[in-house]
Structure formats: structure tokens, C-alpha cells
């Protein structure tokens, strides 16, 4: 037995502040002693500040963190309940191995890691290095995202690494890079309340970026007008001065039509365009035919709405344009974003107080995790893996020959297709739940079942983990430390609040251990995530997303620092493009002309209805985390199909009926929810559920040619009433009288 402390100094050293005296005069550890740790929410890209209440290495609750400037204590339902994951009985606490016929059985770390290394070696020796792929995620910290990119290229030497931001941020990122030369929201959120007109396209702000709503209310109080473009009248749209119920895939009609009117009426800033941009002539030419009538046909809305939007946006003194996945999740996602950005640049209202542009990032580290080199075509510091100079720079940081760094690999959807057709035989995934999140889920499940060997790293057993040979128990955000970069481009610090339970380990330790076993102990010899950050700083030096002047201490002292931050005396850059200086070598913004084209699959006689998919406030992404938290389930327990009463009547469907939503690829059976807030040619199903309840059974594997984002927002479906739900879980729901 360990020696017990005897003297008071020894006791204090051992137990610290968790002490109180007892009547006998001794000291005991006060198990109810609590501490409060300032950190951030693990969920969306807002990355709200929050204080977690900790007792005995357990997170037992939370308190607002009023001083954190982004959310000033406010939180949404997910942030409020996130702490309930920590002590959840489903937490993975030991590595698991799938045993044929018996399911998963616990296995020690040593045999698990040995088996993984042996399988990586076997598969790569037999089929080439690229036959073993890696899928990662944008909920990972910057340090872990950086580590994953290096792990793929240095330890595994596979080209095939991509991440779930491919399903999320890449259209917006590609468009911003094309026009501005930089991939980041251009403004801090504090510019929003100063804008006199705000245009929101394809963003369900109230449910998906709840704290941003507060900034919009402030703008409203300052007299701002609000324009919302969405096929559904979302909660924020109900407060808009102008709501444009666009037909899914029709946004280019609105944006080009608005620009057409703005040019005609002289509501563009010719001087700004001449001094700070290139390519406007081609855009002017392209939008010439987008008269309000022509544009209205594309957008599926009255022409007057487009004229009205132009009249609100065009002559405004200040303005802010925000968009999210509603315009990005398309096989023309990049073009949609370009057309939106053209409105901003043509007005000259960017790079000034109250004049801005932002894509609302999705995952917790949606911004940072797309900069650190875990994308198939990217090296750290948003560098290009095909650019010889960039390769050399990173090869030197990593201490490897440039030739040893693989070239561009496959992006997420083609990567899964390569698994399906047998080119890729092994997979490690971390922080990604593809069976729920990728389009055409039946195809994805088929693909995963063909893998020769699959390792899944998660803190819960996700639906995808069921296909794994080995599952490794990783860490929740609060069980590790590191930085993320929020929706504004503000780099913030997540503190380690508790340690992982049981035998679960911090993700970064798992990866470094694997790298060492694969023969690279020296290159992954980090003492802590802070060590990784120090290398990341150097790797980002001189790039557009320059973190080199940041230290964890500075980040902590300043409630975050905005990149670029090129040296330790630099305050960071909340607002980009001030003085009309853009990120391209010529310092100008590059206009890109855009032409509308139809979505990959348009409704026809057989499948006559648009299906669009997205989110609800109480569930998060593939739901692995939020479908385990009781009160969030109660708020929205099952997916439903939002359908307009007129369409429902035509199809003989009543509220709460079970309906089969069916595309050429699969179907989902859910209850109908009759709402007047959706276009009558469109239905909406949220995607947070797996298997028979997965909206992605119906979606299409079409991707944008530039960004490779899937077309989650448009598929053609038919809808029919079904008497008996075929889904066993739905049947349970019926038996329980609608409540589970
Ligand atoms: N509660 C909650 N919040 C989240 C998340 C979550 O899962 N749950 N996820 C986070 C992540 S990763 C992301 S990416 C963001 C996503 O945030 P959002 O993009 O705001 O959410 P979505 O529901 O995917 O889609 C937004 C809107 O696009 C509309 N839409 C569909 N098709 C079109 C179209 O063709 N044109 C236009 N203009 N609009 C269209 C939909 O009706 C929907 O209201 O949310 C983040 N925040
Ligand atoms: N139909 C349709 N499909 C969509 C969308 C849509 O709008 N419609 N939206 C798309 C978008 S925008 C996104 S972002 C994707 C998201 O797609 P996914 O990446 O599949 O979503 P997550 O639920 O975040 O999956 C991450 C998994 O990693 C785990 N995880 C989270 N954090 C960590 C961590 O720090 N470490 C480890 N080891 N594991 C972690 C979670 O438990 C979860 O099982 O879905 C996309 N799919
Ligand atoms: S808005 Fe996003 S970051 Fe803030 S509490 Fe909600 S989920 Fe968390
Ligand atoms: Mo996302």
C-alpha cells in the first residue's frame, strides 16, 4: 500500500485545496469541493466561452462565462447540456476488438496497437501506401488536425487523408480563396451590429448559430434591415424585412439578378471596383441577362423580390453578408458563394467597420481544422501540397525529404468510392461518422463493409464504429487541451478540465504512439499539445493563416487572437482587407463571373419533389453526442418530414402520418409535420439520425467539381403515406404513444 502523507505540508502537497478539517482534528479530502474551469463549448463553430464545474475529476455542471467577449455568458441548449456527455454510461473506456459472431470485446492497448500496426504494414506492403486511408474531423483541435496531416504524410506515407469539413466548409473556403486570396470570415462579429443591412443566405441562424442571433438583434436595434434567403421560413426569417423563399439550388438567380439591378441603378461602387479589384467586366457581362424576370425563373420567386432585395442592399451605407451550408451544399456550391461575394465586393463594403462578409463555420474547429494540413490537397498553414515551394517549407519543418511527402490524395466522397471499388483496403477514422453524414448512406455502408481493416477512434460507439475491427477510446474536448479557431477567425484555448475515464486516452497520445510504432518516434515526440502548437506556429509562418506570433499564454491573456498574427508583438487581425488590401499577390479582389446551372438531380415525373436536408437546434451533426443526452432528445426525438399543407393535401397526407420519402438511392420513413413555413415544392428532413432514420439514404453522391462538397441540399424524391412504419424504432415510438 502506498505510504499515506503524515505531516500537514505533506497532506497539503498531496491534496491541495480539496481539504477540510474534521472534528477529530484530522484532515480529509473534501469530495464535494468544486472548481470552475473557463473553457469553450465543444460543439459548433461559435465556440462559446463556458465555465465547467468540476468535482473529483468529474464535470458536474456549468456556469456562464460572462467575460468572454463572443457570447458574454449566453449559451444554446447544446452548450448547456454538453457536460452530460462526460459521465455518460456509453463512454468508451477500453479498446474494443470485433470478434466474428460475438460482436465487440475489450482488448488491451498493447495487443490493439500491435494488431493495427501489423495490418497497416500488411495492407500497405501488398497494395501500396495509398491503399490505407485516413478520415479525420473538424471537431479536432488545431493541434490534432496538424498532427493528423503529419501522421498521414510522415508516419503512414499515404496520400489519402481527408476530413469531414469536406462535407461542410470547402465551398465557402474555395470561393473566398478565389476572390480574396484568403479563406476566413472577413470580419469579427462585432461588425454585425454596425451594419445597416444584413443579408443571410442559406443559414438557419437561430438553430445552428444561436449566439449569432444576438448580434442580429443588436443590429436590428440599431435600425438594420434584414434579408433572408431560404426555402424555409426559419425562425430568423420570421423577423426579416424581406424573406425570399428560394427554390433549392436557385440562389445564383437571386444574387446575379440583384447585381444586374444594382448595376442598372448605379448602386455599385465603381471607384472601389477600379482601385481594388480585377475582373468586374466579365461579371458585368455575365449578369447582363439576369434581368429580374429571368432571375426570378431560376430562383422560383417573384421578380419584385429580387428588385426589392437589390434596393435594400444596393444603396446601403454599411452591410454584412452571411451564408452557410444552404448555399454551399450544392454541386455548384463554390459558384453560389462566388455569386454572393460579388454582391459584397461590387458594393465596395468590405474591410471597413460595419462592412463585412462571413461564412458561418460549422463544426467547433471548422475554421482552424481546415488550415492545418489534414485536407487531401493541403499542407499546414493552408499550404498547397502540389506547390514545390510549399512542400519544401513543410518538409524542412518536419525534417523529411520533400520527395517523401505524398501528393494530392482523394477527397472524402471519392475516397469512399475507392473503398467501394477495392482500391482502398484499410482505414483509420477519427472524429468522423460517415455512415450517418455522407450522402447515399446505403452505398457508404456497403463500402465500409468491404474494408479489410478498419480502426475507429471515438469516445462513443458511433454507428460507423460498428464496421470497425478495432475501436480505440479517445478523448472528449474537455479531457484534452488545445486551441480551436472560431467562426470569426479568433484562436482560443480549450483547457483540460478532467482526464479521460478508464483506459481512454487523449487522441494526440494515441496518434503519437501509433506513429512511433510505425517507425517515427522522433518526429512525433511531443510532450504535450502545447509542443505540437509550437511546431504548428512555425509551420504556419508566412502563410495566409499565420499563427506564428501566437502563444498559448497570449491567446489566454487576450480572450483569443485573430489570425494572421505574424509576430509576438502583433495584436492579431480581427478585420481582414482593411484599406481594400486583399490577400492575392496583386493586393486586389478577383471577381469571378458565375452562370447558374441546374442541380445534379432535378425533380421529374417519377421523383417530383425537392428534398433538402439540414439541422435542428437540439441535435448536433451525426448525433453521436446529442442523441445520448435526454433533454436534447426530448426536444426533438425523431426526424420528421416538413411538408407544406398544400402538398400534403395533394398526396393525402395528414399531420403526424408516417410517410416514406424515397429517392432513386433509398428511402427514409418518418412522420409528416405539416408546416406553412416551407415551399410547397420542397420537403425538409433533418439528418442527425442513423440507419432507417437517415435522411442520407435519399441524398445523392454528386459533388462540386472545385470543392468536392456533396449536394446535401438538393435531391429529387417522391413521398407517400405508409400505414405501418417499417422502421422498428418508429414502431416502438408508436407503441409508446409518440414519446420514447
Ligand atoms: N443545432 C445545431 N447547430 C449546428 C450544427 C448542428 O448539427 N446542429 N452543425 C454545425 C455545422 S457543422 C454546420 S455546417 C452548421 C450549419 O448551419 P446551417 O447551414 O445554418 O444549417 P443547415 O440546416 O444545414 O442549412 C441551413 C438552411 O439552408 C436552407 N437551404 C436548403 N437548400 C437551400 C438552397 O438551395 N438555398 C438556400 N438559400 N438555402 C437552402 C435550409 O432550409 C436550412 O434552413 O451548423 C452548425 N451548428
Ligand atoms: N444530409 C445531410 N448530411 C450532412 C449534412 C447536411 O446538412 N445534410 N451536413 C454535413 C456537415 S456540414 C457536416 S460538418 C458533417 C458532419 O459529419 P460527421 O463528421 O460524421 O459528424 P460528427 O457527428 O461530428 O461525427 C464525428 C464523430 O466523431 C466523434 N468526435 C467528436 N469530437 C471528437 C474528438 O475530439 N475526438 C474524437 N476521437 N472523436 C470525436 C463524435 O462522437 C462522432 O461520432 O455532416 C454532413 N452531412
Ligand atoms: S452556439 Fe454553438 S458553441 Fe455556443 S453553446 Fe451553442 S453549440 Fe455551443
Ligand atoms: Mo458542418
PDB file of C-alpha atoms and ligand atoms in Angstrom, residues 139-140 144 164 167-168 325 329 363 430-434 436-438 457-460 462 474-475 477 507 613-615 620-625 687 695-696 699 712-713, ligand 2:
ATOM      1  CA  UNK A 139     -14.157  18.984 -34.274  1.00  0.00           C
ATOM      2  CA  UNK A 140     -10.496  18.243 -33.595  1.00  0.00           C
ATOM      3  CA  UNK A 144      -4.759  17.372 -33.504  1.00  0.00           C
ATOM      4  CA  UNK A 164     -15.376  15.854 -42.587  1.00  0.00           C
ATOM      5  CA  UNK A 167     -18.912  17.958 -46.168  1.00  0.00           C
ATOM      6  CA  UNK A 168     -19.036  21.396 -44.648  1.00  0.00           C
ATOM      7  CA  UNK A 325     -24.459  25.420 -45.906  1.00  0.00           C
ATOM      8  CA  UNK A 329     -24.034  22.111 -50.025  1.00  0.00           C
ATOM      9  CA  UNK A 363     -18.013  22.367 -36.556  1.00  0.00           C
ATOM     10  CA  UNK A 430     -11.084   9.772 -36.072  1.00  0.00           C
ATOM     11  CA  UNK A 431     -13.855  12.276 -35.345  1.00  0.00           C
ATOM     12  CA  UNK A 432     -15.970  11.295 -38.365  1.00  0.00           C
ATOM     13  CA  UNK A 433     -19.201   9.304 -38.581  1.00  0.00           C
ATOM     14  CA  UNK A 434     -19.539   8.715 -42.326  1.00  0.00           C
ATOM     15  CA  UNK A 436     -24.669   8.957 -40.972  1.00  0.00           C
ATOM     16  CA  UNK A 437     -23.067  12.002 -42.567  1.00  0.00           C
ATOM     17  CA  UNK A 438     -22.058  11.111 -46.101  1.00  0.00           C
ATOM     18  CA  UNK A 457     -11.241   6.389 -32.803  1.00  0.00           C
ATOM     19  CA  UNK A 458     -14.143   7.962 -30.910  1.00  0.00           C
ATOM     20  CA  UNK A 459     -15.368   8.446 -27.364  1.00  0.00           C
ATOM     21  CA  UNK A 460     -18.752   6.831 -28.088  1.00  0.00           C
ATOM     22  CA  UNK A 462     -20.872   5.535 -33.305  1.00  0.00           C
ATOM     23  CA  UNK A 474     -10.369   8.706 -27.488  1.00  0.00           C
ATOM     24  CA  UNK A 475     -10.988  11.906 -25.586  1.00  0.00           C
ATOM     25  CA  UNK A 477     -12.742  18.100 -25.758  1.00  0.00           C
ATOM     26  CA  UNK A 507      -6.416  11.451 -29.073  1.00  0.00           C
ATOM     27  CA  UNK A 613     -31.742  18.411 -45.532  1.00  0.00           C
ATOM     28  CA  UNK A 614     -30.132  20.103 -42.563  1.00  0.00           C
ATOM     29  CA  UNK A 615     -30.336  20.529 -38.824  1.00  0.00           C
ATOM     30  CA  UNK A 620     -25.584  18.048 -33.476  1.00  0.00           C
ATOM     31  CA  UNK A 621     -24.269  16.570 -36.712  1.00  0.00           C
ATOM     32  CA  UNK A 622     -24.394  12.792 -36.864  1.00  0.00           C
ATOM     33  CA  UNK A 623     -25.946  12.829 -33.392  1.00  0.00           C
ATOM     34  CA  UNK A 624     -23.421  10.510 -31.724  1.00  0.00           C
ATOM     35  CA  UNK A 625     -23.162  13.012 -28.901  1.00  0.00           C
ATOM     36  CA  UNK A 687     -30.102  14.351 -40.968  1.00  0.00           C
ATOM     37  CA  UNK A 695     -32.038  11.403 -44.495  1.00  0.00           C
ATOM     38  CA  UNK A 696     -28.821  10.448 -46.247  1.00  0.00           C
ATOM     39  CA  UNK A 699     -29.292  12.121 -50.825  1.00  0.00           C
ATOM     40  CA  UNK A 712     -26.811  17.598 -49.474  1.00  0.00           C
ATOM     41  CA  UNK A 713     -29.291  20.365 -50.216  1.00  0.00           C
TER      42      UNK A 713
HETATM   43  N1  LIG B   2     -27.939  15.079 -45.414  1.00  0.00           N
HETATM   44  C1  LIG B   2     -27.021  15.845 -44.848  1.00  0.00           C
HETATM   45  N2  LIG B   2     -25.860  15.312 -44.482  1.00  0.00           N
HETATM   46  C2  LIG B   2     -24.913  16.105 -43.923  1.00  0.00           C
HETATM   47  C3  LIG B   2     -25.145  17.486 -43.718  1.00  0.00           C
HETATM   48  C4  LIG B   2     -26.408  18.025 -44.112  1.00  0.00           C
HETATM   49  O1  LIG B   2     -26.695  19.208 -43.952  1.00  0.00           O
HETATM   50  N3  LIG B   2     -27.308  17.170 -44.669  1.00  0.00           N
HETATM   51  N4  LIG B   2     -24.162  18.254 -43.156  1.00  0.00           N
HETATM   52  C5  LIG B   2     -22.786  17.840 -43.342  1.00  0.00           C
HETATM   53  C6  LIG B   2     -21.901  18.618 -42.477  1.00  0.00           C
HETATM   54  S1  LIG B   2     -21.959  20.319 -42.662  1.00  0.00           S
HETATM   55  C7  LIG B   2     -21.040  18.058 -41.607  1.00  0.00           C
HETATM   56  S2  LIG B   2     -19.978  19.058 -40.726  1.00  0.00           S
HETATM   57  C8  LIG B   2     -20.949  16.606 -41.464  1.00  0.00           C
HETATM   58  C9  LIG B   2     -20.537  16.117 -40.103  1.00  0.00           C
HETATM   59  O2  LIG B   2     -20.318  14.797 -40.202  1.00  0.00           O
HETATM   60  P1  LIG B   2     -19.583  13.880 -39.106  1.00  0.00           P
HETATM   61  O3  LIG B   2     -18.178  14.150 -39.145  1.00  0.00           O
HETATM   62  O4  LIG B   2     -19.916  12.498 -39.341  1.00  0.00           O
HETATM   63  O5  LIG B   2     -20.250  14.386 -37.806  1.00  0.00           O
HETATM   64  P2  LIG B   2     -19.909  14.211 -36.314  1.00  0.00           P
HETATM   65  O6  LIG B   2     -21.170  13.864 -35.653  1.00  0.00           O
HETATM   66  O7  LIG B   2     -19.164  15.389 -35.830  1.00  0.00           O
HETATM   67  O8  LIG B   2     -19.008  12.938 -36.294  1.00  0.00           O
HETATM   68  C10 LIG B   2     -17.897  12.974 -35.596  1.00  0.00           C
HETATM   69  C11 LIG B   2     -17.729  11.721 -34.770  1.00  0.00           C
HETATM   70  O9  LIG B   2     -16.547  11.974 -34.077  1.00  0.00           O
HETATM   71  C12 LIG B   2     -16.756  11.998 -32.689  1.00  0.00           C
HETATM   72  N5  LIG B   2     -15.973  13.088 -32.158  1.00  0.00           N
HETATM   73  C13 LIG B   2     -16.325  14.381 -31.972  1.00  0.00           C
HETATM   74  N6  LIG B   2     -15.299  15.071 -31.443  1.00  0.00           N
HETATM   75  C14 LIG B   2     -14.265  14.221 -31.320  1.00  0.00           C
HETATM   76  C15 LIG B   2     -12.925  14.346 -30.824  1.00  0.00           C
HETATM   77  O10 LIG B   2     -12.473  15.415 -30.422  1.00  0.00           O
HETATM   78  N7  LIG B   2     -12.169  13.209 -30.840  1.00  0.00           N
HETATM   79  C16 LIG B   2     -12.632  12.012 -31.286  1.00  0.00           C
HETATM   80  N8  LIG B   2     -11.813  10.966 -31.265  1.00  0.00           N
HETATM   81  N9  LIG B   2     -13.885  11.871 -31.748  1.00  0.00           N
HETATM   82  C17 LIG B   2     -14.685  12.953 -31.765  1.00  0.00           C
HETATM   83  C18 LIG B   2     -18.244  12.080 -32.453  1.00  0.00           C
HETATM   84  O11 LIG B   2     -18.591  11.317 -31.303  1.00  0.00           O
HETATM   85  C19 LIG B   2     -18.826  11.487 -33.750  1.00  0.00           C
HETATM   86  O12 LIG B   2     -19.048  10.109 -33.635  1.00  0.00           O
HETATM   87  O13 LIG B   2     -22.205  16.030 -41.843  1.00  0.00           O
HETATM   88  C20 LIG B   2     -22.566  16.339 -43.159  1.00  0.00           C
HETATM   89  N10 LIG B   2     -23.724  15.558 -43.563  1.00  0.00           N
END
